[in-house]
mmCIF file with all atom_site columns, C-alpha atoms in Angstrom:
data_model
loop_
_atom_site.group_PDB
_atom_site.id
_atom_site.type_symbol
_atom_site.label_atom_id
_atom_site.label_alt_id
_atom_site.label_comp_id
_atom_site.label_asym_id
_atom_site.label_entity_id
_atom_site.label_seq_id
_atom_site.pdbx_PDB_ins_code
_atom_site.Cartn_x
_atom_site.Cartn_y
_atom_site.Cartn_z
_atom_site.occupancy
_atom_site.B_iso_or_equiv
_atom_site.pdbx_formal_charge
_atom_site.auth_seq_id
_atom_site.auth_comp_id
_atom_site.auth_asym_id
_atom_site.auth_atom_id
_atom_site.pdbx_PDB_model_num
ATOM 1   C CA . LYS A 1 1   ? -0.097  0.143  0.155   1.00 0.00 ? 1   LYS A CA 1
ATOM 2   C CA . ARG A 1 2   ? 1.311   3.564  -0.987  1.00 0.00 ? 2   ARG A CA 1
ATOM 3   C CA . TRP A 1 3   ? 0.836   5.813  2.038   1.00 0.00 ? 3   TRP A CA 1
ATOM 4   C CA . MET A 1 4   ? 0.033   9.519  1.298   1.00 0.00 ? 4   MET A CA 1
ATOM 5   C CA . GLY A 1 5   ? 3.236   12.144 1.563   1.00 0.00 ? 5   GLY A CA 1
ATOM 6   C CA . THR A 1 6   ? 3.775   13.630 5.058   1.00 0.00 ? 6   THR A CA 1
ATOM 7   C CA . GLU A 1 7   ? 2.583   16.727 4.312   1.00 0.00 ? 7   GLU A CA 1
ATOM 8   C CA . ASN A 1 8   ? -0.840  15.519 2.948   1.00 0.00 ? 8   ASN A CA 1
ATOM 9   C CA . LYS A 1 9   ? -1.078  13.606 6.043   1.00 0.00 ? 9   LYS A CA 1
ATOM 10  C CA . ARG A 1 10  ? -0.299  16.442 8.265   1.00 0.00 ? 10  ARG A CA 1
ATOM 11  C CA . THR A 1 11  ? -2.763  18.398 6.353   1.00 0.00 ? 11  THR A CA 1
ATOM 12  C CA . GLY A 1 12  ? -5.624  15.823 6.489   1.00 0.00 ? 12  GLY A CA 1
ATOM 13  C CA . SER A 1 13  ? -5.063  15.565 10.486  1.00 0.00 ? 13  SER A CA 1
ATOM 14  C CA . VAL A 1 14  ? -5.113  19.498 10.934  1.00 0.00 ? 14  VAL A CA 1
ATOM 15  C CA . ALA A 1 15  ? -8.799  19.128 9.150   1.00 0.00 ? 15  ALA A CA 1
ATOM 16  C CA . GLU A 1 16  ? -9.577  15.934 11.089  1.00 0.00 ? 16  GLU A CA 1
ATOM 17  C CA . LEU A 1 17  ? -8.744  18.208 14.325  1.00 0.00 ? 17  LEU A CA 1
ATOM 18  C CA . ALA A 1 18  ? -10.667 21.269 13.120  1.00 0.00 ? 18  ALA A CA 1
ATOM 19  C CA . VAL A 1 19  ? -13.966 19.253 12.434  1.00 0.00 ? 19  VAL A CA 1
ATOM 20  C CA . ALA A 1 20  ? -13.428 17.313 15.679  1.00 0.00 ? 20  ALA A CA 1
ATOM 21  C CA . ALA A 1 21  ? -13.035 20.536 17.565  1.00 0.00 ? 21  ALA A CA 1
ATOM 22  C CA . LYS A 1 22  ? -16.123 22.352 15.936  1.00 0.00 ? 22  LYS A CA 1
ATOM 23  C CA . LEU A 1 23  ? -18.004 19.364 16.948  1.00 0.00 ? 23  LEU A CA 1
ATOM 24  C CA . THR A 1 24  ? -17.608 19.068 20.142  1.00 0.00 ? 24  THR A CA 1
ATOM 25  C CA . SER A 1 25  ? -18.238 22.807 20.285  1.00 0.00 ? 25  SER A CA 1
ATOM 26  C CA . LEU A 1 26  ? -21.578 22.063 19.084  1.00 0.00 ? 26  LEU A CA 1
ATOM 27  C CA . ASP A 1 27  ? -21.903 19.301 21.998  1.00 0.00 ? 27  ASP A CA 1
ATOM 28  C CA . TYR A 1 28  ? -21.198 16.436 20.153  1.00 0.00 ? 28  TYR A CA 1
ATOM 29  C CA . ASN A 1 29  ? -19.252 13.628 21.277  1.00 0.00 ? 29  ASN A CA 1
ATOM 30  C CA . VAL A 1 30  ? -16.250 12.800 18.782  1.00 0.00 ? 30  VAL A CA 1
ATOM 31  C CA . SER A 1 31  ? -14.442 9.364  18.322  1.00 0.00 ? 31  SER A CA 1
ATOM 32  C CA . ILE A 1 32  ? -11.877 8.769  15.916  1.00 0.00 ? 32  ILE A CA 1
ATOM 33  C CA . PRO A 1 33  ? -11.939 5.154  14.695  1.00 0.00 ? 33  PRO A CA 1
ATOM 34  C CA . PHE A 1 34  ? -8.731  3.137  14.373  1.00 0.00 ? 34  PHE A CA 1
ATOM 35  C CA . GLY A 1 35  ? -7.790  1.086  11.486  1.00 0.00 ? 35  GLY A CA 1
ATOM 36  C CA . ASP A 1 36  ? -8.875  1.170  7.908   1.00 0.00 ? 36  ASP A CA 1
ATOM 37  C CA . THR A 1 37  ? -12.441 2.929  7.597   1.00 0.00 ? 37  THR A CA 1
ATOM 38  C CA . ALA A 1 38  ? -14.149 4.836  4.971   1.00 0.00 ? 38  ALA A CA 1
ATOM 39  C CA . TYR A 1 39  ? -14.765 7.425  7.594   1.00 0.00 ? 39  TYR A CA 1
ATOM 40  C CA . ASP A 1 40  ? -12.373 9.710  9.531   1.00 0.00 ? 40  ASP A CA 1
ATOM 41  C CA . ILE A 1 41  ? -14.740 10.721 12.797  1.00 0.00 ? 41  ILE A CA 1
ATOM 42  C CA . ILE A 1 42  ? -17.791 9.345  14.494  1.00 0.00 ? 42  ILE A CA 1
ATOM 43  C CA . ALA A 1 43  ? -19.938 12.077 15.892  1.00 0.00 ? 43  ALA A CA 1
ATOM 44  C CA . GLU A 1 44  ? -22.549 11.344 18.559  1.00 0.00 ? 44  GLU A CA 1
ATOM 45  C CA . LYS A 1 45  ? -25.314 13.376 19.888  1.00 0.00 ? 45  LYS A CA 1
ATOM 46  C CA . ASP A 1 46  ? -28.057 12.153 21.954  1.00 0.00 ? 46  ASP A CA 1
ATOM 47  C CA . GLY A 1 47  ? -27.464 8.650  21.571  1.00 0.00 ? 47  GLY A CA 1
ATOM 48  C CA . ARG A 1 48  ? -27.364 8.806  17.295  1.00 0.00 ? 48  ARG A CA 1
ATOM 49  C CA . LEU A 1 49  ? -23.632 8.183  15.836  1.00 0.00 ? 49  LEU A CA 1
ATOM 50  C CA . ILE A 1 50  ? -22.748 9.656  12.488  1.00 0.00 ? 50  ILE A CA 1
ATOM 51  C CA . ARG A 1 51  ? -19.767 8.552  10.269  1.00 0.00 ? 51  ARG A CA 1
ATOM 52  C CA . ILE A 1 52  ? -18.256 11.570 9.148   1.00 0.00 ? 52  ILE A CA 1
ATOM 53  C CA . GLN A 1 53  ? -15.440 11.573 6.420   1.00 0.00 ? 53  GLN A CA 1
ATOM 54  C CA . VAL A 1 54  ? -13.507 14.706 6.247   1.00 0.00 ? 54  VAL A CA 1
ATOM 55  C CA . LYS A 1 55  ? -11.882 16.570 3.016   1.00 0.00 ? 55  LYS A CA 1
ATOM 56  C CA . THR A 1 56  ? -9.554  19.098 3.114   1.00 0.00 ? 56  THR A CA 1
ATOM 57  C CA . ALA A 1 57  ? -9.666  21.720 0.383   1.00 0.00 ? 57  ALA A CA 1
ATOM 58  C CA . THR A 1 58  ? -6.193  23.175 -1.076  1.00 0.00 ? 58  THR A CA 1
ATOM 59  C CA . LEU A 1 59  ? -5.764  26.834 -2.630  1.00 0.00 ? 59  LEU A CA 1
ATOM 60  C CA . SER A 1 60  ? -4.869  26.611 -6.065  1.00 0.00 ? 60  SER A CA 1
ATOM 61  C CA . ARG A 1 61  ? -3.431  29.223 -8.206  1.00 0.00 ? 61  ARG A CA 1
ATOM 62  C CA . HIS A 1 62  ? -6.694  30.804 -9.634  1.00 0.00 ? 62  HIS A CA 1
ATOM 63  C CA . GLY A 1 63  ? -7.543  31.579 -5.598  1.00 0.00 ? 63  GLY A CA 1
ATOM 64  C CA . SER A 1 64  ? -10.427 28.830 -5.359  1.00 0.00 ? 64  SER A CA 1
ATOM 65  C CA . TYR A 1 65  ? -10.065 25.749 -3.312  1.00 0.00 ? 65  TYR A CA 1
ATOM 66  C CA . ARG A 1 66  ? -10.210 22.459 -4.798  1.00 0.00 ? 66  ARG A CA 1
ATOM 67  C CA . CYS A 1 67  ? -11.716 19.376 -2.767  1.00 0.00 ? 67  CYS A CA 1
ATOM 68  C CA . SER A 1 68  ? -11.793 15.683 -4.257  1.00 0.00 ? 68  SER A CA 1
ATOM 69  C CA . LEU A 1 69  ? -14.980 14.155 -3.640  1.00 0.00 ? 69  LEU A CA 1
ATOM 70  C CA . THR A 1 70  ? -13.575 10.596 -3.893  1.00 0.00 ? 70  THR A CA 1
ATOM 71  C CA . HIS A 1 71  ? -11.692 8.211  -2.479  1.00 0.00 ? 71  HIS A CA 1
ATOM 72  C CA . GLY A 1 72  ? -9.425  5.122  -3.938  1.00 0.00 ? 72  GLY A CA 1
ATOM 73  C CA . SER A 1 73  ? -5.635  5.573  -5.719  1.00 0.00 ? 73  SER A CA 1
ATOM 74  C CA . LYS A 1 74  ? -6.275  3.868  -9.221  1.00 0.00 ? 74  LYS A CA 1
ATOM 75  C CA . HIS A 1 75  ? -9.870  3.776  -9.245  1.00 0.00 ? 75  HIS A CA 1
ATOM 76  C CA . LYS A 1 76  ? -11.688 7.153  -8.325  1.00 0.00 ? 76  LYS A CA 1
ATOM 77  C CA . GLU A 1 77  ? -14.972 6.205  -6.488  1.00 0.00 ? 77  GLU A CA 1
ATOM 78  C CA . ARG A 1 78  ? -17.501 8.450  -5.359  1.00 0.00 ? 78  ARG A CA 1
ATOM 79  C CA . TYR A 1 79  ? -18.496 7.935  -1.517  1.00 0.00 ? 79  TYR A CA 1
ATOM 80  C CA . THR A 1 80  ? -21.754 6.456  -0.615  1.00 0.00 ? 80  THR A CA 1
ATOM 81  C CA . ASP A 1 81  ? -23.837 5.604  2.086   1.00 0.00 ? 81  ASP A CA 1
ATOM 82  C CA . LYS A 1 82  ? -21.945 2.290  2.894   1.00 0.00 ? 82  LYS A CA 1
ATOM 83  C CA . ALA A 1 83  ? -19.120 4.484  3.399   1.00 0.00 ? 83  ALA A CA 1
ATOM 84  C CA . CYS A 1 84  ? -20.057 7.124  5.642   1.00 0.00 ? 84  CYS A CA 1
ATOM 85  C CA . ASP A 1 85  ? -22.979 9.511  6.666   1.00 0.00 ? 85  ASP A CA 1
ATOM 86  C CA . ALA A 1 86  ? -21.646 12.947 5.970   1.00 0.00 ? 86  ALA A CA 1
ATOM 87  C CA . ILE A 1 87  ? -18.819 14.677 4.192   1.00 0.00 ? 87  ILE A CA 1
ATOM 88  C CA . VAL A 1 88  ? -17.301 17.719 5.765   1.00 0.00 ? 88  VAL A CA 1
ATOM 89  C CA . LEU A 1 89  ? -15.171 19.796 3.704   1.00 0.00 ? 89  LEU A CA 1
ATOM 90  C CA . PHE A 1 90  ? -12.584 22.027 5.346   1.00 0.00 ? 90  PHE A CA 1
ATOM 91  C CA . ALA A 1 91  ? -11.424 24.991 3.967   1.00 0.00 ? 91  ALA A CA 1
ATOM 92  C CA . PRO A 1 92  ? -8.749  26.743 5.469   1.00 0.00 ? 92  PRO A CA 1
ATOM 93  C CA . TYR A 1 93  ? -9.922  30.281 4.536   1.00 0.00 ? 93  TYR A CA 1
ATOM 94  C CA . SER A 1 94  ? -7.990  32.083 7.593   1.00 0.00 ? 94  SER A CA 1
ATOM 95  C CA . GLU A 1 95  ? -4.629  30.687 6.640   1.00 0.00 ? 95  GLU A CA 1
ATOM 96  C CA . ASP A 1 96  ? -4.617  32.196 3.192   1.00 0.00 ? 96  ASP A CA 1
ATOM 97  C CA . TYR A 1 97  ? -7.124  35.422 3.857   1.00 0.00 ? 97  TYR A CA 1
ATOM 98  C CA . ALA A 1 98  ? -5.953  37.853 6.374   1.00 0.00 ? 98  ALA A CA 1
ATOM 99  C CA . ASP A 1 99  ? -9.398  39.585 6.630   1.00 0.00 ? 99  ASP A CA 1
ATOM 100 C CA . ILE A 1 100 ? -11.050 36.301 6.889   1.00 0.00 ? 100 ILE A CA 1
ATOM 101 C CA . PRO A 1 101 ? -11.041 34.946 10.444  1.00 0.00 ? 101 PRO A CA 1
ATOM 102 C CA . ASP A 1 102 ? -12.972 32.008 10.144  1.00 0.00 ? 102 ASP A CA 1
ATOM 103 C CA . ASN A 1 103 ? -12.609 28.726 8.080   1.00 0.00 ? 103 ASN A CA 1
ATOM 104 C CA . GLY A 1 104 ? -15.100 27.154 5.986   1.00 0.00 ? 104 GLY A CA 1
ATOM 105 C CA . PHE A 1 105 ? -16.878 23.717 7.033   1.00 0.00 ? 105 PHE A CA 1
ATOM 106 C CA . TYR A 1 106 ? -19.110 22.687 4.511   1.00 0.00 ? 106 TYR A CA 1
ATOM 107 C CA . VAL A 1 107 ? -21.484 19.729 6.036   1.00 0.00 ? 107 VAL A CA 1
ATOM 108 C CA . ILE A 1 108 ? -22.982 17.651 3.211   1.00 0.00 ? 108 ILE A CA 1
ATOM 109 C CA . PRO A 1 109 ? -25.205 14.807 4.141   1.00 0.00 ? 109 PRO A CA 1
ATOM 110 C CA . ILE A 1 110 ? -24.183 11.823 1.878   1.00 0.00 ? 110 ILE A CA 1
ATOM 111 C CA . ASP A 1 111 ? -27.707 11.090 0.375   1.00 0.00 ? 111 ASP A CA 1
ATOM 112 C CA . GLU A 1 112 ? -27.024 14.853 -1.178  1.00 0.00 ? 112 GLU A CA 1
ATOM 113 C CA . LEU A 1 113 ? -23.332 14.381 -2.090  1.00 0.00 ? 113 LEU A CA 1
ATOM 114 C CA . MET A 1 114 ? -24.805 11.017 -4.352  1.00 0.00 ? 114 MET A CA 1
ATOM 115 C CA . ARG A 1 115 ? -27.553 12.944 -5.565  1.00 0.00 ? 115 ARG A CA 1
ATOM 116 C CA . ARG A 1 116 ? -25.143 15.456 -7.097  1.00 0.00 ? 116 ARG A CA 1
ATOM 117 C CA . LYS A 1 117 ? -22.753 13.042 -8.617  1.00 0.00 ? 117 LYS A CA 1
ATOM 118 C CA . ALA A 1 118 ? -19.572 15.145 -8.185  1.00 0.00 ? 118 ALA A CA 1
ATOM 119 C CA . TYR A 1 119 ? -16.246 14.184 -8.498  1.00 0.00 ? 119 TYR A CA 1
ATOM 120 C CA . HIS A 1 120 ? -14.721 17.315 -7.048  1.00 0.00 ? 120 HIS A CA 1
ATOM 121 C CA . ALA A 1 121 ? -15.728 20.656 -5.468  1.00 0.00 ? 121 ALA A CA 1
ATOM 122 C CA . VAL A 1 122 ? -14.517 24.019 -6.255  1.00 0.00 ? 122 VAL A CA 1
ATOM 123 C CA . LEU A 1 123 ? -15.280 26.172 -2.986  1.00 0.00 ? 123 LEU A CA 1
ATOM 124 C CA . PHE A 1 124 ? -14.367 29.845 -2.401  1.00 0.00 ? 124 PHE A CA 1
ATOM 125 C CA . PRO A 1 125 ? -15.144 32.200 0.273   1.00 0.00 ? 125 PRO A CA 1
ATOM 126 C CA . SER A 1 126 ? -18.792 34.111 -0.155  1.00 0.00 ? 126 SER A CA 1
ATOM 127 C CA . GLY A 1 127 ? -18.220 37.156 -2.547  1.00 0.00 ? 127 GLY A CA 1
ATOM 128 C CA . ARG A 1 128 ? -14.801 36.029 -3.580  1.00 0.00 ? 128 ARG A CA 1
ATOM 129 C CA . GLY A 1 129 ? -15.419 33.969 -6.414  1.00 0.00 ? 129 GLY A CA 1
ATOM 130 C CA . ARG A 1 130 ? -14.273 34.470 -10.215 1.00 0.00 ? 130 ARG A CA 1
ATOM 131 C CA . GLY A 1 131 ? -16.291 36.321 -12.937 1.00 0.00 ? 131 GLY A CA 1
ATOM 132 C CA . ASN A 1 132 ? -20.041 36.092 -12.757 1.00 0.00 ? 132 ASN A CA 1
ATOM 133 C CA . ARG A 1 133 ? -19.927 33.344 -9.969  1.00 0.00 ? 133 ARG A CA 1
ATOM 134 C CA . ARG A 1 134 ? -19.684 35.166 -6.539  1.00 0.00 ? 134 ARG A CA 1
ATOM 135 C CA . ILE A 1 135 ? -20.786 32.626 -4.365  1.00 0.00 ? 135 ILE A CA 1
ATOM 136 C CA . CYS A 1 136 ? -20.103 28.867 -4.916  1.00 0.00 ? 136 CYS A CA 1
ATOM 137 C CA . ILE A 1 137 ? -22.547 26.219 -5.566  1.00 0.00 ? 137 ILE A CA 1
ATOM 138 C CA . TRP A 1 138 ? -21.669 24.417 -2.259  1.00 0.00 ? 138 TRP A CA 1
ATOM 139 C CA . GLU A 1 139 ? -22.622 27.509 -0.160  1.00 0.00 ? 139 GLU A CA 1
ATOM 140 C CA . GLU A 1 140 ? -25.977 25.833 0.992   1.00 0.00 ? 140 GLU A CA 1
ATOM 141 C CA . TYR A 1 141 ? -23.957 23.302 2.868   1.00 0.00 ? 141 TYR A CA 1
ATOM 142 C CA . ARG A 1 142 ? -21.597 26.082 4.685   1.00 0.00 ? 142 ARG A CA 1
ATOM 143 C CA . ASP A 1 143 ? -21.932 25.512 8.399   1.00 0.00 ? 143 ASP A CA 1
ATOM 144 C CA . GLY A 1 144 ? -24.955 23.427 7.695   1.00 0.00 ? 144 GLY A CA 1
ATOM 145 C CA . TRP A 1 145 ? -24.222 21.439 11.080  1.00 0.00 ? 145 TRP A CA 1
ATOM 146 C CA . GLU A 1 146 ? -27.947 21.105 11.645  1.00 0.00 ? 146 GLU A CA 1
ATOM 147 C CA . SER A 1 147 ? -28.182 18.607 8.797   1.00 0.00 ? 147 SER A CA 1
ATOM 148 C CA . LEU A 1 148 ? -26.444 16.115 10.865  1.00 0.00 ? 148 LEU A CA 1
#
């Protein structure tokens, strides 16, 4: 098995910890699974367990953030409800924009992601898009923690 590079693994760990901290602040109990699972975090609230896959968006040279919505190294596959219950896209806006204090958390229920059939997401802070698109198509999921 090929392991991801140290920098990629560190970036993923930072995103997972940021999501775990946010969930904890929203009164969820958070667990990190050991072993090879299709999800990164288990969130529990009121006795309900939610399997969450965390994906990190990276800044492109065009000023937008790109995030893969697939898994697998040779054959890219979309996530399904067999793998997880929700995907949280993490965009580290505060690291790249001095005037934006908050990072982007896009909480997408897996059934919504399956309906969209997307392989990747392009994100940007509200109002910072290019051309005619000033708000990204994923904005409706930003801070959508209530959908969990």
